[in-house]
Short mmCIF file of C-alpha atoms in Angstrom, two decimals:
data_model
loop_
_atom_site.label_atom_id
_atom_site.label_comp_id
_atom_site.label_asym_id
_atom_site.label_seq_id
_atom_site.Cartn_x
_atom_site.Cartn_y
_atom_site.Cartn_z
CA MET K 191 -23.52 -197.75 95.10
CA HIS K 192 -26.81 -197.66 93.23
CA GLY K 193 -29.74 -199.47 94.87
CA LEU K 194 -30.42 -201.38 91.65
CA ILE K 195 -26.97 -202.95 91.93
CA ILE K 196 -27.47 -203.93 95.57
CA GLN K 197 -30.83 -205.42 94.62
CA ALA K 198 -29.12 -207.46 91.91
CA LEU K 199 -26.66 -208.75 94.53
CA GLN K 200 -29.60 -209.58 96.80
CA ARG K 201 -31.43 -211.47 94.03
CA PHE K 202 -28.29 -213.46 93.26
CA ILE K 203 -27.75 -214.46 96.91
CA VAL K 204 -31.41 -215.22 97.65
CA ASP K 205 -31.89 -217.24 94.43
CA THR K 206 -28.68 -219.17 94.93
CA TYR K 207 -28.42 -219.63 98.70
CA GLY K 208 -31.82 -218.62 100.09
CA ALA K 209 -32.96 -215.64 102.15
CA GLY K 210 -31.04 -216.70 105.29
CA PRO K 211 -27.49 -215.73 104.24
CA TRP K 212 -28.71 -212.38 102.90
CA ALA K 213 -30.50 -211.55 106.15
CA ALA K 214 -27.44 -212.66 108.13
CA ALA K 215 -25.16 -210.38 106.09
CA CYS K 216 -27.54 -207.43 106.60
CA ARG K 217 -27.54 -208.11 110.34
CA ALA K 218 -23.74 -208.38 110.35
CA MET K 219 -23.67 -204.90 108.77
CA GLY K 220 -25.88 -203.62 111.58
CA LEU K 221 -28.81 -202.95 109.24
CA ALA K 222 -32.34 -202.98 110.62
CA GLY K 223 -33.92 -204.50 107.49
CA THR K 224 -32.95 -206.56 104.48
CA GLU K 225 -34.40 -204.41 101.70
CA PHE K 226 -32.79 -201.67 99.64
CA GLU K 227 -34.55 -199.06 97.58
CA PRO K 228 -33.87 -199.33 93.85
CA MET K 229 -33.43 -195.64 93.16
CA ILE K 230 -31.33 -194.58 96.12
CA VAL K 231 -27.57 -194.29 95.88
CA TYR K 232 -25.96 -195.99 98.88
CA ASP K 233 -22.50 -195.58 100.33
CA PRO K 234 -20.12 -197.85 98.35
CA ALA K 235 -18.64 -199.00 101.68
CA LEU K 236 -21.99 -200.59 102.47
CA THR K 237 -21.90 -202.82 99.38
CA ASP K 238 -18.28 -203.63 100.08
CA GLY K 239 -19.13 -204.65 103.65
CA LEU K 240 -22.11 -206.71 102.50
CA VAL K 241 -19.94 -208.63 100.05
CA ASP K 242 -17.40 -209.32 102.81
CA ALA K 243 -20.13 -210.46 105.20
CA LEU K 244 -21.62 -212.72 102.52
CA SER K 245 -18.22 -214.16 101.68
CA THR K 246 -17.61 -214.97 105.37
CA GLY K 247 -21.13 -216.26 105.98
CA LEU K 248 -21.11 -218.52 102.92
CA SER K 249 -17.44 -219.55 103.32
CA ARG K 250 -16.86 -218.63 99.69
CA PRO K 251 -13.85 -216.50 98.75
CA ARG K 252 -14.80 -212.99 97.72
CA PRO K 253 -13.44 -213.24 94.14
CA ALA K 254 -15.36 -216.47 93.50
CA LEU K 255 -18.55 -215.02 94.96
CA LEU K 256 -18.26 -211.91 92.78
CA GLU K 257 -17.56 -213.97 89.68
CA ASP K 258 -20.66 -216.07 90.42
CA LEU K 259 -22.62 -212.83 90.66
CA GLY K 260 -21.42 -211.82 87.19
CA THR K 261 -22.42 -215.18 85.72
CA TYR K 262 -25.79 -215.03 87.47
CA LEU K 263 -26.54 -211.56 86.08
CA VAL K 264 -26.20 -212.77 82.50
CA SER K 265 -27.67 -216.22 82.82
CA THR K 266 -30.70 -215.85 85.09
CA PRO K 267 -33.99 -215.52 83.24
CA LYS K 268 -34.96 -212.93 85.86
CA SER K 269 -32.56 -210.41 84.40
CA ALA K 270 -33.11 -211.25 80.75
CA GLY K 271 -33.20 -207.49 80.24
CA PHE K 272 -29.60 -207.17 81.41
CA ARG K 273 -28.49 -209.87 79.00
CA ARG K 274 -30.36 -208.19 76.17
CA LEU K 275 -28.68 -204.90 77.11
CA LEU K 276 -25.29 -206.53 76.80
CA ARG K 277 -26.23 -208.19 73.55
CA PHE K 278 -27.21 -204.76 72.23
CA LEU K 279 -23.55 -203.91 72.40
CA GLY K 280 -22.32 -206.16 69.63
CA ALA K 281 -23.27 -208.71 67.00
CA GLY K 282 -20.36 -210.96 68.05
CA PHE K 283 -18.27 -211.43 71.19
CA GLU K 284 -15.35 -209.31 69.97
CA ASP K 285 -17.72 -206.52 68.85
CA PHE K 286 -19.20 -206.77 72.29
CA LEU K 287 -15.79 -206.36 73.95
CA HIS K 288 -15.09 -203.27 71.87
CA ALA K 289 -18.41 -201.71 72.81
CA LEU K 290 -17.92 -202.18 76.57
CA ASP K 291 -16.26 -198.77 76.87
CA ASP K 292 -19.65 -197.20 76.09
CA LEU K 293 -21.52 -199.26 78.67
CA PRO K 294 -21.44 -196.79 81.60
CA ASP K 295 -22.55 -193.89 79.38
CA ARG K 296 -25.36 -195.95 77.90
CA ALA K 297 -26.60 -196.92 81.35
CA ARG K 298 -26.50 -193.27 82.41
CA LEU K 299 -28.72 -192.35 79.45
CA ALA K 300 -31.67 -193.86 81.27
CA ILE K 301 -30.53 -193.71 84.89
CA PRO K 302 -28.45 -190.56 85.33
CA ASP K 303 -27.05 -191.44 88.77
CA MET K 304 -26.03 -194.97 87.80
CA ARG K 305 -22.25 -195.31 88.03
CA LEU K 306 -21.12 -198.52 86.41
CA PRO K 307 -17.44 -199.45 86.49
CA VAL K 308 -15.37 -197.50 83.96
CA LEU K 309 -14.11 -200.00 81.41
CA ALA K 310 -11.29 -199.55 78.91
CA LEU K 311 -10.31 -202.17 76.35
CA ARG K 312 -6.81 -202.50 74.92
CA SER K 313 -6.31 -204.85 72.00
CA GLU K 314 -3.02 -206.73 72.06
CA GLY K 315 -3.54 -208.50 68.74
CA ALA K 316 -4.41 -212.07 67.80
CA GLY K 317 -7.62 -212.15 69.82
CA CYS K 318 -5.85 -210.95 73.00
CA TYR K 319 -7.34 -208.09 74.97
CA LEU K 320 -6.66 -206.39 78.26
CA LEU K 321 -9.70 -204.85 79.89
CA SER K 322 -9.21 -202.42 82.75
CA CYS K 323 -12.03 -201.91 85.23
CA ARG K 324 -12.20 -198.97 87.62
CA SER K 325 -14.90 -199.17 90.28
CA HIS K 326 -15.87 -198.13 93.80
CA LEU K 327 -16.30 -201.80 94.60
CA PRO K 328 -13.03 -203.65 95.11
CA GLY K 329 -13.28 -206.91 93.18
CA ALA K 330 -15.62 -205.52 90.51
CA GLY K 331 -13.18 -207.03 88.01
CA HIS K 332 -14.27 -210.47 89.20
CA VAL K 333 -17.91 -209.61 88.49
CA LEU K 334 -16.71 -208.59 85.03
CA VAL K 335 -14.96 -211.96 84.59
CA GLY K 336 -18.23 -213.73 85.41
CA VAL K 337 -20.20 -211.53 83.01
CA LEU K 338 -17.67 -212.00 80.20
CA ARG K 339 -17.51 -215.77 80.68
CA ALA K 340 -21.28 -216.02 80.46
CA MET K 341 -21.45 -213.62 77.50
CA ALA K 342 -18.77 -215.55 75.59
CA ASP K 343 -20.94 -218.60 76.13
CA ASP K 344 -23.99 -216.63 75.04
CA TYR K 345 -22.28 -215.60 71.79
CA GLY K 346 -20.99 -219.11 71.24
CA ALA K 347 -17.38 -217.90 71.43
CA LEU K 348 -14.48 -219.81 73.01
CA ALA K 349 -12.54 -217.47 75.27
CA THR K 350 -10.33 -217.68 78.34
CA LEU K 351 -10.41 -215.03 81.04
CA ASP K 352 -7.87 -214.18 83.64
CA HIS K 353 -8.06 -211.64 86.46
CA ARG K 354 -4.59 -210.10 86.63
CA GLY K 355 -5.01 -208.10 89.84
CA GLU K 356 -4.82 -204.34 90.11
CA THR K 357 -2.57 -201.87 88.32
CA GLY K 358 -2.75 -198.13 88.84
CA GLY K 359 -6.07 -198.26 90.68
CA ALA K 360 -7.79 -200.38 88.03
CA GLU K 361 -8.33 -204.11 87.98
CA GLN K 362 -7.00 -205.83 84.87
CA VAL K 363 -8.79 -208.66 83.11
CA ALA K 364 -7.04 -210.51 80.29
CA VAL K 365 -9.31 -211.89 77.58
CA GLN K 366 -8.13 -214.35 74.98
CA VAL K 367 -10.62 -215.13 72.25
CA HIS K 368 -9.70 -218.48 70.66
CA VAL K 369 -12.67 -218.98 68.38
CA SER K 370 -15.34 -216.36 68.01
CA ARG K 371 -17.91 -218.84 66.66
CA PHE K 372 -17.15 -221.98 68.61
CA ALA K 373 -20.72 -223.00 69.27
CA GLU K 374 -24.09 -221.85 68.08
CA ALA K 375 -24.94 -218.55 69.75
CA ARG K 376 -28.03 -218.42 71.86
CA THR K 377 -30.78 -216.98 69.75
CA PHE K 378 -31.20 -213.36 70.36
CA ASP K 379 -33.05 -210.40 69.04
CA LEU K 380 -32.77 -206.81 70.10
CA GLY K 381 -36.45 -206.24 70.62
CA ALA K 382 -37.23 -205.05 74.10
CA ARG K 383 -40.32 -206.60 75.57
CA THR K 384 -41.48 -204.31 78.23
CA GLY K 385 -42.97 -205.75 81.37
CA MET F 110 -12.82 -202.14 54.17
CA ALA F 111 -12.17 -202.22 50.42
CA GLY F 112 -13.23 -199.29 48.30
CA CYS F 113 -16.70 -199.45 46.84
CA ASP F 114 -17.02 -199.87 43.08
CA ASN F 115 -20.38 -198.28 42.62
CA THR F 116 -23.09 -196.26 44.25
CA ASP F 117 -25.16 -199.28 45.30
CA ASP F 118 -22.25 -200.74 47.27
CA MET F 119 -21.53 -197.39 48.84
CA LEU F 120 -25.12 -196.83 49.83
CA ASP F 121 -25.46 -200.40 51.13
CA LEU F 122 -22.74 -199.50 53.61
CA LEU F 123 -23.90 -196.03 54.57
CA CYS F 124 -27.67 -196.50 54.35
CA PRO F 125 -28.47 -200.20 54.65
CA MET F 126 -32.19 -199.39 54.47
CA HIS F 127 -32.14 -197.54 51.14
CA LEU F 128 -33.90 -198.23 47.86
CA ARG F 129 -33.00 -197.16 44.34
CA VAL F 130 -36.10 -196.63 42.22
CA ASP F 131 -35.92 -196.08 38.45
CA PRO F 132 -37.84 -193.28 36.67
CA SER F 133 -40.73 -195.67 35.91
CA GLY F 134 -41.26 -196.45 39.61
CA VAL F 135 -39.66 -199.89 39.58
CA ILE F 136 -37.23 -200.75 42.36
CA ALA F 137 -33.76 -201.37 40.95
CA HIS F 138 -31.92 -202.14 44.19
CA ALA F 139 -32.57 -202.52 47.94
CA GLY F 140 -30.09 -202.10 50.80
CA PRO F 141 -29.20 -205.23 52.78
CA SER F 142 -31.17 -204.41 55.95
CA LEU F 143 -34.27 -203.56 53.99
CA ALA F 144 -33.87 -206.77 51.94
CA LYS F 145 -33.77 -208.67 55.25
CA LEU F 146 -37.27 -207.48 56.07
CA ARG F 147 -38.73 -209.36 53.10
CA PRO F 148 -36.40 -212.30 52.46
CA ALA F 149 -39.04 -214.21 50.49
CA ALA F 150 -40.05 -211.29 48.31
CA PRO F 151 -37.04 -209.47 46.85
CA PHE F 152 -37.58 -205.82 46.09
CA ALA F 153 -35.65 -205.55 42.84
CA GLY F 154 -37.94 -205.60 39.83
CA THR F 155 -41.13 -204.84 41.76
CA ARG F 156 -42.99 -201.53 41.69
CA PHE F 157 -42.41 -199.24 44.65
CA ALA F 158 -46.14 -198.43 44.77
CA ASP F 159 -46.98 -202.15 44.98
CA ARG F 160 -44.74 -202.65 48.00
CA PHE F 161 -45.38 -199.49 49.99
CA ASP F 162 -48.40 -197.45 50.85
CA LEU F 163 -47.38 -193.79 50.88
CA LEU F 164 -49.23 -192.07 53.72
CA GLN F 165 -47.53 -188.71 53.57
CA PRO F 166 -47.40 -186.62 51.57
CA ALA F 167 -50.79 -187.52 50.13
CA LEU F 168 -50.46 -187.79 46.36
CA SER F 169 -52.84 -185.56 44.47
CA ASP F 170 -51.45 -186.73 41.18
CA ALA F 171 -51.32 -190.51 40.93
CA GLY F 172 -48.64 -190.25 38.29
CA ALA F 173 -46.25 -188.22 40.42
CA GLY F 174 -42.99 -190.08 40.92
CA LEU F 175 -40.82 -190.38 44.00
CA ALA F 176 -38.32 -188.03 42.45
CA ASP F 177 -40.95 -185.28 42.61
CA MET F 178 -41.04 -185.66 46.38
CA ALA F 179 -37.33 -185.17 46.80
CA GLY F 180 -36.41 -183.61 50.10
CA ARG F 181 -39.80 -184.13 51.73
CA ARG F 182 -40.49 -186.21 54.79
CA LEU F 183 -42.14 -189.44 53.71
CA ARG F 184 -44.31 -191.67 55.85
CA LEU F 185 -45.07 -195.04 54.42
CA ARG F 186 -46.16 -198.52 55.30
CA PHE F 187 -45.54 -201.97 53.90
CA ARG F 188 -48.55 -203.16 51.93
CA ASP F 189 -48.09 -206.75 53.12
CA ARG F 190 -47.72 -208.02 56.71
CA PRO F 191 -46.17 -207.09 59.03
CA ALA F 192 -47.38 -203.65 57.96
CA THR F 193 -44.43 -201.87 59.54
CA MET F 194 -44.49 -198.08 59.43
CA LEU F 195 -41.44 -196.38 57.99
CA VAL F 196 -40.18 -192.86 57.60
CA GLY F 197 -38.00 -191.83 54.71
CA ILE F 198 -36.55 -189.24 52.44
CA ALA F 199 -36.02 -189.35 48.69
CA ALA F 200 -33.44 -187.69 46.49
CA ARG F 201 -33.53 -187.44 42.70
CA ASP F 202 -30.67 -189.30 41.07
CA ALA F 203 -28.87 -188.58 37.82
CA ASP F 204 -31.22 -190.80 35.72
CA GLY F 205 -34.39 -189.05 36.93
CA GLY F 206 -35.13 -191.91 39.33
CA ALA F 207 -34.83 -191.65 43.11
CA ILE F 208 -32.80 -192.89 46.02
CA VAL F 209 -35.05 -193.39 49.06
CA ASN F 210 -33.51 -193.83 52.48
CA LEU F 211 -35.82 -195.44 55.01
CA SER F 212 -35.86 -195.77 58.77
CA PHE F 213 -38.16 -197.35 61.32
CA GLY F 214 -38.68 -194.14 63.24
CA ILE F 215 -40.88 -194.67 66.23
CA SER F 216 -41.78 -198.24 65.23
CA ILE F 217 -38.21 -199.38 65.90
CA VAL F 218 -39.01 -201.48 68.98
CA GLU F 219 -41.69 -203.58 67.27
CA ALA F 220 -39.74 -203.73 64.03
CA VAL F 221 -36.65 -205.14 65.66
CA ARG F 222 -38.80 -207.77 67.34
CA ASP F 223 -40.79 -208.61 64.21
CA TYR F 224 -37.67 -209.06 62.09
CA THR F 225 -35.12 -210.27 64.69
CA LEU F 226 -32.64 -207.62 63.66
CA THR F 227 -29.27 -207.17 65.34
CA ILE F 228 -26.91 -204.26 65.75
CA ALA F 229 -25.18 -205.27 62.50
CA ASP F 230 -28.32 -204.35 60.57
CA PHE F 231 -28.00 -200.72 61.55
CA ALA F 232 -25.44 -198.22 60.37
CA PRO F 233 -23.22 -197.14 63.29
CA THR F 234 -24.48 -193.60 62.76
CA ASP F 235 -28.05 -194.75 63.27
CA LEU F 236 -29.26 -194.06 66.80
CA ALA F 237 -31.52 -197.13 66.73
CA VAL F 238 -29.26 -199.12 69.05
CA GLU F 239 -29.03 -196.24 71.52
CA LEU F 240 -32.79 -195.96 71.45
CA LEU F 241 -33.27 -199.67 72.08
CA PHE F 242 -30.74 -199.52 74.89
CA LEU F 243 -32.65 -196.65 76.41
CA VAL F 244 -35.95 -198.51 76.14
CA GLU F 245 -34.48 -201.60 77.80
CA THR F 246 -32.85 -199.68 80.65
CA LYS F 247 -36.00 -197.67 81.15
CA SER F 248 -38.08 -200.85 81.33
CA ALA F 249 -35.78 -202.33 83.97
CA ALA F 250 -35.86 -199.10 85.98
CA MET F 251 -39.64 -198.82 85.64
CA ALA F 252 -40.09 -202.40 86.80
CA ALA F 253 -37.98 -201.66 89.88
CA LEU F 254 -39.98 -198.49 90.56
CA GLN F 255 -43.25 -200.32 90.13
CA GLN F 256 -42.16 -202.90 92.66
CA MET F 257 -41.16 -200.11 95.00
CA SER F 258 -44.56 -198.43 94.61
CA GLN F 259 -46.34 -201.68 95.34
CA ARG F 260 -44.21 -202.23 98.42
CA PHE F 261 -44.87 -198.68 99.64
CA ASN F 262 -48.56 -199.07 98.98
CA GLY F 263 -48.60 -202.30 100.98
CA ALA F 264 -46.70 -200.62 103.80
CA ARG F 265 -49.12 -197.70 103.79
CA MET F 266 -52.12 -200.00 103.98
CA ALA F 267 -50.49 -201.94 106.80
CA ALA F 268 -49.76 -198.69 108.63
CA GLU F 269 -53.35 -197.58 108.24
CA GLU F 270 -54.48 -200.94 109.50
CA GLN F 271 -52.22 -200.55 112.50
CA ALA F 272 -53.23 -196.96 113.17
CA LEU F 273 -55.29 -196.25 116.26
CA THR F 274 -56.39 -192.71 115.55
CA ASP F 275 -59.37 -191.52 113.56
CA PRO F 276 -57.87 -188.97 111.17
CA GLY F 277 -61.09 -186.90 110.98
CA THR F 278 -61.46 -186.12 114.68
CA GLY F 279 -58.21 -187.14 116.33
CA LEU F 280 -60.21 -189.46 118.58
CA ARG F 281 -59.39 -193.18 118.81
CA ASN F 282 -60.71 -195.38 115.99
CA ARG F 283 -62.68 -198.61 115.98
CA ARG F 284 -59.54 -200.72 116.24
CA ALA F 285 -58.27 -198.78 119.26
CA LEU F 286 -61.69 -199.13 120.89
CA ASP F 287 -61.68 -202.91 120.39
CA LEU F 288 -58.20 -203.14 121.89
CA ALA F 289 -59.14 -200.99 124.92
CA LEU F 290 -62.36 -202.94 125.51
CA GLU F 291 -60.57 -206.25 125.26
CA ARG F 292 -57.92 -205.10 127.73
CA MET F 293 -60.43 -203.76 130.29
CA ILE F 294 -62.51 -206.92 130.14
CA SER F 295 -59.52 -209.23 130.49
CA ASP F 296 -58.21 -207.07 133.38
CA GLY F 297 -61.61 -207.39 135.06
CA GLN F 298 -61.87 -203.59 135.18
CA GLU F 299 -65.25 -201.96 135.88
CA PHE F 300 -66.40 -199.53 133.25
CA ALA F 301 -69.34 -198.04 131.42
CA LEU F 302 -69.76 -198.07 127.64
CA MET F 303 -71.72 -195.17 126.15
CA HIS F 304 -72.79 -195.25 122.53
CA VAL F 305 -73.39 -191.72 121.22
CA ASP F 306 -75.04 -190.93 117.90
CA LEU F 307 -75.29 -187.40 116.54
CA ASP F 308 -78.77 -186.33 115.49
CA ARG F 309 -79.39 -184.10 112.45
CA PHE F 310 -75.76 -184.48 111.42
CA LYS F 311 -76.82 -185.74 108.00
CA GLN F 312 -78.75 -182.51 107.36
CA VAL F 313 -75.60 -180.47 107.99
CA ASN F 314 -73.70 -182.62 105.54
CA ASP F 315 -76.46 -182.49 102.95
CA THR F 316 -77.21 -178.78 103.13
CA LEU F 317 -73.82 -177.25 103.88
CA GLY F 318 -71.51 -179.89 102.44
CA HIS F 319 -68.84 -182.22 103.72
CA ALA F 320 -66.49 -179.46 104.87
CA ALA F 321 -69.20 -178.25 107.26
CA GLY F 322 -69.85 -181.84 108.33
CA ASP F 323 -66.17 -182.37 109.07
CA HIS F 324 -66.07 -179.15 111.09
CA VAL F 325 -69.12 -180.22 113.14
CA LEU F 326 -67.53 -183.62 113.79
CA ARG F 327 -64.34 -181.97 115.06
CA GLN F 328 -66.37 -179.68 117.32
CA ALA F 329 -68.41 -182.62 118.64
CA ALA F 330 -65.20 -184.53 119.34
CA HIS F 331 -63.88 -181.48 121.18
CA VAL F 332 -67.03 -181.29 123.33
CA MET F 333 -66.71 -184.98 124.18
CA SER F 334 -63.12 -184.63 125.29
CA VAL F 335 -63.97 -181.59 127.43
CA GLU F 336 -66.92 -183.35 129.07
CA THR F 337 -65.02 -186.54 129.91
CA ARG F 338 -61.93 -187.34 131.97
CA ALA F 339 -58.47 -187.79 130.54
CA GLU F 340 -58.41 -191.51 131.35
CA ASP F 341 -61.64 -192.22 129.43
CA THR F 342 -61.47 -193.68 125.93
CA LEU F 343 -63.26 -191.75 123.19
CA ALA F 344 -63.61 -193.48 119.84
CA ARG F 345 -65.30 -192.60 116.58
CA VAL F 346 -66.76 -195.84 115.25
CA GLY F 347 -68.83 -194.67 112.28
CA GLY F 348 -69.74 -191.53 110.32
CA ASP F 349 -71.50 -189.83 113.22
CA GLU F 350 -71.26 -192.56 115.86
CA PHE F 351 -69.02 -192.53 118.90
CA VAL F 352 -68.31 -194.93 121.74
CA LEU F 353 -67.09 -193.57 125.07
CA LEU F 354 -65.53 -195.88 127.67
CA PHE F 355 -65.67 -194.56 131.23
CA HIS F 356 -62.94 -196.27 133.19
CA ARG F 357 -63.90 -197.38 136.72
CA LEU F 358 -67.14 -195.45 136.55
CA CYS F 359 -70.35 -197.44 136.96
CA ASP F 360 -72.50 -195.01 138.93
CA ARG F 361 -75.77 -194.50 137.04
CA ASP F 362 -76.43 -191.04 138.48
CA ARG F 363 -73.03 -189.72 137.52
CA LEU F 364 -73.19 -191.33 134.07
CA GLY F 365 -76.66 -189.86 133.58
CA GLU F 366 -75.33 -186.39 134.48
CA ILE F 367 -72.41 -186.73 132.13
CA ALA F 368 -74.72 -187.82 129.30
CA ALA F 369 -77.14 -184.94 129.93
CA ARG F 370 -74.34 -182.38 130.00
CA LEU F 371 -72.76 -183.85 126.88
CA ILE F 372 -76.04 -183.74 124.96
CA ALA F 373 -76.74 -180.19 126.14
CA ARG F 374 -73.31 -179.04 125.00
CA LEU F 375 -73.72 -180.80 121.65
CA GLU F 376 -77.04 -179.05 121.12
CA MET F 377 -75.39 -175.63 121.32
CA PRO F 378 -75.23 -174.29 117.75
CA ILE F 379 -71.90 -174.69 116.02
CA ASP F 380 -70.81 -171.83 113.80
CA TRP F 381 -69.48 -172.67 110.37
CA GLN F 382 -68.65 -169.81 108.00
CA GLY F 383 -71.52 -167.76 109.37
CA HIS F 384 -73.97 -170.67 109.29
CA ARG F 385 -75.42 -172.00 112.52
CA CYS F 386 -75.30 -175.76 112.52
CA GLY F 387 -77.74 -177.20 115.01
CA ILE F 388 -77.25 -180.83 115.94
CA SER F 389 -78.16 -182.96 118.89
CA ALA F 390 -77.19 -186.38 120.18
CA SER F 391 -78.74 -189.53 121.55
CA ALA F 392 -76.89 -191.92 123.82
CA GLY F 393 -77.24 -195.42 125.25
CA THR F 394 -75.12 -196.90 128.02
CA ALA F 395 -74.22 -200.42 129.19
CA ILE F 396 -72.36 -200.95 132.49
CA SER F 397 -69.91 -203.80 133.04
CA ILE F 398 -71.07 -204.65 136.59
CA ASP F 399 -74.52 -205.53 135.19
CA TYR F 400 -72.92 -208.61 133.57
CA ASP F 401 -71.60 -211.78 135.14
CA ASN F 402 -69.18 -212.20 132.26
CA PRO F 403 -69.06 -208.97 130.30
CA SER F 404 -68.25 -209.39 126.63
CA ALA F 405 -67.34 -206.58 124.25
CA ALA F 406 -69.81 -207.66 121.57
CA ARG F 407 -72.64 -208.06 124.05
CA MET F 408 -72.06 -204.70 125.72
CA LEU F 409 -71.77 -202.91 122.37
CA ALA F 410 -75.05 -204.48 121.22
CA ASP F 411 -76.82 -203.59 124.47
CA ALA F 412 -75.57 -199.99 124.43
CA ASP F 413 -76.73 -199.80 120.83
CA GLU F 414 -80.17 -201.06 121.83
CA ALA F 415 -80.36 -198.46 124.62
CA LEU F 416 -79.33 -195.78 122.12
CA TYR F 417 -82.18 -196.72 119.80
CA ALA F 418 -84.59 -196.75 122.72
CA ALA F 419 -83.40 -193.19 123.45
CA LYS F 420 -83.93 -192.19 119.81
CA ARG F 421 -87.42 -193.70 119.79
CA ALA F 422 -88.26 -191.71 122.91
CA GLY F 423 -87.42 -188.52 121.02
CA ARG F 424 -84.04 -187.07 120.11
CA GLY F 425 -81.55 -185.63 122.56
CA ARG F 426 -82.02 -188.32 125.23
CA HIS F 427 -80.00 -190.92 127.08
CA ARG F 428 -81.03 -194.46 128.14
CA PHE F 429 -79.36 -197.23 130.12
CA HIS F 430 -79.38 -200.91 129.40
CA PRO F 431 -81.27 -202.46 131.02
CA ASP F 432 -83.65 -199.58 131.31
CA GLY F 433 -84.36 -198.81 134.94
#
């Protein structure tokens, strides 16, 4: 698992619950420190174990914790860049859904060893979609649910999301878009402000 | 998508940043993304030359029309603010006018910010969105790397701070000396503190350079370790200054002998790339049993005073504090 992803998990936990639970989870994993290097690829089992330790330590079920992580990634001002990246993908929420397939390749353009979950969208008509998510991290589909929920909000779309469990090694997320312009979208422009 | 009735509609779809300019140089139509850049000043009906400053190719003939530049790479700039740079290419159309397709080129990042454009303003074949994605991902990765560098730099400085060895000579450093002194005083151990200063070292540095100076320092450090016992503490505390701690040795005669032998050895010429480097040393010593309550600062100051007394008496000498 890429160090940048573990760092995002760390930021989420520390911002939401404080440094204590993060340090406790690192200790539970038998780690000497609490820091991860951003450009090192770690064993996926390590991230998996950290998530379990956090879930136990915080008494929050793993799916809920992962969904919170997804929401945090989109909504925290600290990762405004991530939100902008996602908004790059489409002018509206449904455009965005269709462009998700390209997300891992786009991330790899800049960071060649970044392996994001492989996403595949299937349209079932009338605003219904089934998104499959294949990842090293069990429960990545829940992170996706959190991200999609926050992005729907960001686009001002009204959508319901449902994690349907795993089929054929991929987690399935059902998306139902009721109204694509339910509320005013958060203002957004594509311009990247570096720094 | 319904079929397009005319060329303008077709081009609006394929090249949303295009312009159609008539043979007299007046803009007849602008693509929707280009129109979005100047919502308050529509392009149609205005002269191309009044809206854009053509930077390349430079026009030798003021009357030359866009159609004459067909196929060439154009660089141009808006005449009004924001003066966004654009690249483009023109093609002659059937009426003798021109179709000009424009793009932001390298100014894409600022342009998108200045005009709050979205993905819908770019043709899907335009790599602008990929480029912006790349810029954003790169910025995030660079920020992470920058943080990492700062952390490493902090760790390196902390490690240096914690280090006890002088990298130039391999002797202990000032920090290690302070720690050893503190420990011996708090343990009530008897010891002698000898402050040694190399004479004529500066000349070596000045005439033969720093590499020679470094070599002489290493040789001097070697002599000091040979002439002292393993349990003694040898520290380099300045450019050419050393402090030697003799553990459980307070005998003036023996210390005097050690100092004399040390100075004699240091005065033996040191060879450096065929040059003979001649240095000497002066030394001053303070002994812990001369104090009721020895303090590190006091003993260092007294040894220093004895050293300068030795220097005043002529180089290559050793003095005790108090002199006697």
